mmCIF file of C-alpha atoms in Angstrom:
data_model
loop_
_atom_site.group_PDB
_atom_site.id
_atom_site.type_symbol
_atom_site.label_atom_id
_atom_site.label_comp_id
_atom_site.label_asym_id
_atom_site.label_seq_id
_atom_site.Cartn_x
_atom_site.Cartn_y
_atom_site.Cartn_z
ATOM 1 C CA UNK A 17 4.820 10.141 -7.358
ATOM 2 C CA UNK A 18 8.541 8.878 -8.230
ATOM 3 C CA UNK A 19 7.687 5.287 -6.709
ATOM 4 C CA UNK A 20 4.525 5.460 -8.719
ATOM 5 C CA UNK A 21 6.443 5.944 -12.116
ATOM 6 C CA UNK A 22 9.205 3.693 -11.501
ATOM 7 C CA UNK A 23 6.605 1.016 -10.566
ATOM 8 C CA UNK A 24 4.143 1.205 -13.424
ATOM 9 C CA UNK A 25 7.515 1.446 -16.125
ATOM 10 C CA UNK A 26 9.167 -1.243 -14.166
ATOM 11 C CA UNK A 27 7.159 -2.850 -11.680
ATOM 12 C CA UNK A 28 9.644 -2.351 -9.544
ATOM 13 C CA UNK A 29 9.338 -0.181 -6.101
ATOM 14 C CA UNK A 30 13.074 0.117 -4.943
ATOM 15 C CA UNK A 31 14.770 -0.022 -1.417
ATOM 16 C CA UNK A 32 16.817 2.852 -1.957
ATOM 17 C CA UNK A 33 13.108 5.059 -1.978
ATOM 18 C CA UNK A 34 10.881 2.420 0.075
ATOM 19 C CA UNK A 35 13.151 1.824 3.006
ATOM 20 C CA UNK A 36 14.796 5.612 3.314
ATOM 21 C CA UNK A 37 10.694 6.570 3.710
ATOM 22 C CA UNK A 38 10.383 3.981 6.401
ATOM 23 C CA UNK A 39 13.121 5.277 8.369
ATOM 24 C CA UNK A 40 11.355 8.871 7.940
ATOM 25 C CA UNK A 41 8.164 8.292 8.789
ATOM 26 C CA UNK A 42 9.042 6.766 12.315
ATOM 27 C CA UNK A 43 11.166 9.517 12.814
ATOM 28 C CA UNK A 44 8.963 12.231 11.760
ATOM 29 C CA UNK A 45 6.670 10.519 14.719
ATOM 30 C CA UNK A 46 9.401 10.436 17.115
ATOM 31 C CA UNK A 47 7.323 13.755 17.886
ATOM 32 C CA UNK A 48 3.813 12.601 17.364
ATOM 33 C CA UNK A 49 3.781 14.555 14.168
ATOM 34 C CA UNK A 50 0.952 12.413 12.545
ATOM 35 C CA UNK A 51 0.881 9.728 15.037
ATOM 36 C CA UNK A 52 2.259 8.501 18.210
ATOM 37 C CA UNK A 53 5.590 6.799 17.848
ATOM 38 C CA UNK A 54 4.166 3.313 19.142
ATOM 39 C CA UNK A 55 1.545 3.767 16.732
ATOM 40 C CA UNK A 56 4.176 3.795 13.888
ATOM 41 C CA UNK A 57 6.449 1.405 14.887
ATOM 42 C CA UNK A 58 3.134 -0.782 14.815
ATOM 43 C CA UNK A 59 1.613 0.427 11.702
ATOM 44 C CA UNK A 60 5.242 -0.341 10.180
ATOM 45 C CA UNK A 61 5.696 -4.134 11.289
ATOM 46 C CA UNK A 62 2.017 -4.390 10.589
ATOM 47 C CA UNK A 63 1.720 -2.852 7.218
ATOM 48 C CA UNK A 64 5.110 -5.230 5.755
ATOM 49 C CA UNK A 65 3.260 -7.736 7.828
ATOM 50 C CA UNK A 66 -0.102 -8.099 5.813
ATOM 51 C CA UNK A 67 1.401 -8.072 2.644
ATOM 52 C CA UNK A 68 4.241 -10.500 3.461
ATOM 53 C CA UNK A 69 1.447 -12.549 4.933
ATOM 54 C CA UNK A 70 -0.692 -12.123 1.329
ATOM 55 C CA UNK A 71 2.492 -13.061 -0.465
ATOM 56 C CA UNK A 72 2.838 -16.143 0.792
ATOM 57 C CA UNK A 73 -0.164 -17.161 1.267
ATOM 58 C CA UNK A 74 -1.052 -16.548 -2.717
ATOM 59 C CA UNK A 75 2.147 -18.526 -3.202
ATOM 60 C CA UNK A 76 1.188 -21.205 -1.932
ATOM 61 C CA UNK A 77 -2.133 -21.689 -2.747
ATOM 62 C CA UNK A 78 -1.054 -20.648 -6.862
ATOM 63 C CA UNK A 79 2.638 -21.660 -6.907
ATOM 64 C CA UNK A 80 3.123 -17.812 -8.306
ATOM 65 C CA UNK A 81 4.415 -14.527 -6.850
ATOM 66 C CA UNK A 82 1.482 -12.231 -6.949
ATOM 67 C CA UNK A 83 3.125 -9.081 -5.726
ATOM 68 C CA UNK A 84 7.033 -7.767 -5.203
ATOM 69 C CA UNK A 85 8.456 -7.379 -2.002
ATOM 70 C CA UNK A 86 8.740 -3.511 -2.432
ATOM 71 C CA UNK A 87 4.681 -3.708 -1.978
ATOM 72 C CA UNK A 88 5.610 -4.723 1.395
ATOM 73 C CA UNK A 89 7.769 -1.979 2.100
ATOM 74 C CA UNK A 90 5.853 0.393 0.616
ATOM 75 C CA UNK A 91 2.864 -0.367 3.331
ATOM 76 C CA UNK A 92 5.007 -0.645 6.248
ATOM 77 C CA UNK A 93 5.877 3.295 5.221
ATOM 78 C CA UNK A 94 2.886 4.281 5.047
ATOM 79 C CA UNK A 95 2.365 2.515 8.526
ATOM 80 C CA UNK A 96 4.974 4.085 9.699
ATOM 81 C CA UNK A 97 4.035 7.619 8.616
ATOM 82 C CA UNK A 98 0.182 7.349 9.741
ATOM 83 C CA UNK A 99 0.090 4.546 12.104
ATOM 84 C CA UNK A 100 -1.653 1.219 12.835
ATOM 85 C CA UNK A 101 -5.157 2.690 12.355
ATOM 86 C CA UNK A 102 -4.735 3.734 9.061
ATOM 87 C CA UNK A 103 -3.870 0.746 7.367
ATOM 88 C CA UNK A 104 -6.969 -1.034 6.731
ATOM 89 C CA UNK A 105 -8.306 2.172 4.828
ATOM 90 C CA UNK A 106 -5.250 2.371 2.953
ATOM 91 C CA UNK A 107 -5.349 -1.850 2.142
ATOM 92 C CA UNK A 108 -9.146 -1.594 1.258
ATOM 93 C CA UNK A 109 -8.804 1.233 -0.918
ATOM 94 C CA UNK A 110 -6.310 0.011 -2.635
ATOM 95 C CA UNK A 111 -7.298 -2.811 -3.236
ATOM 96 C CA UNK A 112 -10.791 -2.128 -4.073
ATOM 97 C CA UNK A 113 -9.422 0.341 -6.502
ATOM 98 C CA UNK A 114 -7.196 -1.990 -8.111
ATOM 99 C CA UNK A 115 -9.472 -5.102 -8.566
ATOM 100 C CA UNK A 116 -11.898 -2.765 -10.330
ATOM 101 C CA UNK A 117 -9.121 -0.959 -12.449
ATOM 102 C CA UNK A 118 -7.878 -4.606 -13.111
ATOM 103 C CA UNK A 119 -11.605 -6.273 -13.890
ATOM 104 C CA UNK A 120 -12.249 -2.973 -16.299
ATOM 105 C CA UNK A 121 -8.622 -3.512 -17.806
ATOM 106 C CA UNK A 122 -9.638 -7.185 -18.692
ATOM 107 C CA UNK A 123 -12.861 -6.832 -19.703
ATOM 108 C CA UNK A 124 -11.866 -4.521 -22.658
ATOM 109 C CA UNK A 125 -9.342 -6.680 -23.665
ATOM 110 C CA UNK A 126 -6.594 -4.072 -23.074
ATOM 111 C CA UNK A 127 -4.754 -6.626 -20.432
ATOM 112 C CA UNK A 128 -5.093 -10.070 -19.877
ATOM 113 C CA UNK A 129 -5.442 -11.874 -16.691
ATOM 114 C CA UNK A 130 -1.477 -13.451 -16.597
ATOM 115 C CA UNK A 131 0.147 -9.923 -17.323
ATOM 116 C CA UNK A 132 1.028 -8.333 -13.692
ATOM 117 C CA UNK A 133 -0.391 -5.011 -13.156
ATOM 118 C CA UNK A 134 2.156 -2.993 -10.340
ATOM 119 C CA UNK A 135 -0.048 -2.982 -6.474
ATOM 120 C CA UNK A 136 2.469 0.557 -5.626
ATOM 121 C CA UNK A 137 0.255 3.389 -7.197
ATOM 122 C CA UNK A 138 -2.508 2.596 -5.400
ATOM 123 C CA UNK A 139 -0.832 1.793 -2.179
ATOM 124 C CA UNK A 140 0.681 5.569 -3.157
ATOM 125 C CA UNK A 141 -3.025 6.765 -3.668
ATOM 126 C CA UNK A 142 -4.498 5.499 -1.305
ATOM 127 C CA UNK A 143 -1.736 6.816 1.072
ATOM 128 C CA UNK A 144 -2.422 10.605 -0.288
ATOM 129 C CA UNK A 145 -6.216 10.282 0.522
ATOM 130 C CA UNK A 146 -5.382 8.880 3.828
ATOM 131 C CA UNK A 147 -3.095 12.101 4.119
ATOM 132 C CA UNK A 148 -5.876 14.502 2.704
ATOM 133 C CA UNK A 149 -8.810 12.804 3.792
ATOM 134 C CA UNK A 150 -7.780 10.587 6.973
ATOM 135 C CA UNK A 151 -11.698 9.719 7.798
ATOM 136 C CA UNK A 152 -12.823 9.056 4.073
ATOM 137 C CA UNK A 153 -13.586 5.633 4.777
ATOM 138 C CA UNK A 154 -15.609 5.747 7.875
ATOM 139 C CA UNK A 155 -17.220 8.771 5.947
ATOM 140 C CA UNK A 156 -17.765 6.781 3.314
ATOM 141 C CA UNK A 157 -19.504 4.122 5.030
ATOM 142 C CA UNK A 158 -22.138 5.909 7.655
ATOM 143 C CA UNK A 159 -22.456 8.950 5.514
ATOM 144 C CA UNK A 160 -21.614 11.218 7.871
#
């Protein structure tokens, strides 16, 4: 929730809170409390992986920075607290979640398309479903 605020009022996800629940989450799993410790350690390097790799890859391709490194950070936490596995739900629904949020925003002319909109809350909510709901995805899609 604090990351959220700070984010939207600043667009700014800081070390001091990204990096602290890093460190947490792989120790938390030291114990296979959500998920096995290799499984963290993964979900970690993967999670700052993908986004690193989006990064750069948008900043090439546009010349412009299209998210902050704390985005980064913020996924390899929540790799770190629920593993390798439970990053593409968290990526998709994010990101599904923002691009519609983001289409609606511009289409009623309340943002336009060069103003940034912050990528943390809905890494942060789509972390909290994961936590609440860790199958809503593959519920989602068969129905079952």
């Amino acid at each position: 929730v604090v990351l959220t605020i700070i984010d939207l009022d600043h667009q700014l996800l800081p070390d001091s809170l990204t990096l602290p629940l890093v460190w947490i989450g792989l120790l938390l799993n030291i114990d296979n409390t959500f998920v096995s410790l290799e499984s963290a350690v993964l979900g970690a390097v993967f999670g700052y992986l993908c986004l690193w790799s989006v990064f750069w890859l948008f900043k090439i391709v546009t010349g412009k920075e299209g998210m902050g490194h704390g985005d980064f950070k913020l996924l390899a936490a929540l790799g770190a607290w629920f593993g390798l596995a439970a990053l593409p739900t968290i990526v998709l629904l994010s990101s599904v979640v923002g691009a519609v949020l983001g289409v609606a925003l511009i289409v009623t002319g309340k943002q336009d398309r060069e103003t940034p909109m912050p990528f943390g809350p809905f890494l942060a909510g789509a972390g909290l479903i994961h936590l609440f709901y860790p199958n809503v995805l593959l519920t989602w899609v068969t129905g079952a």
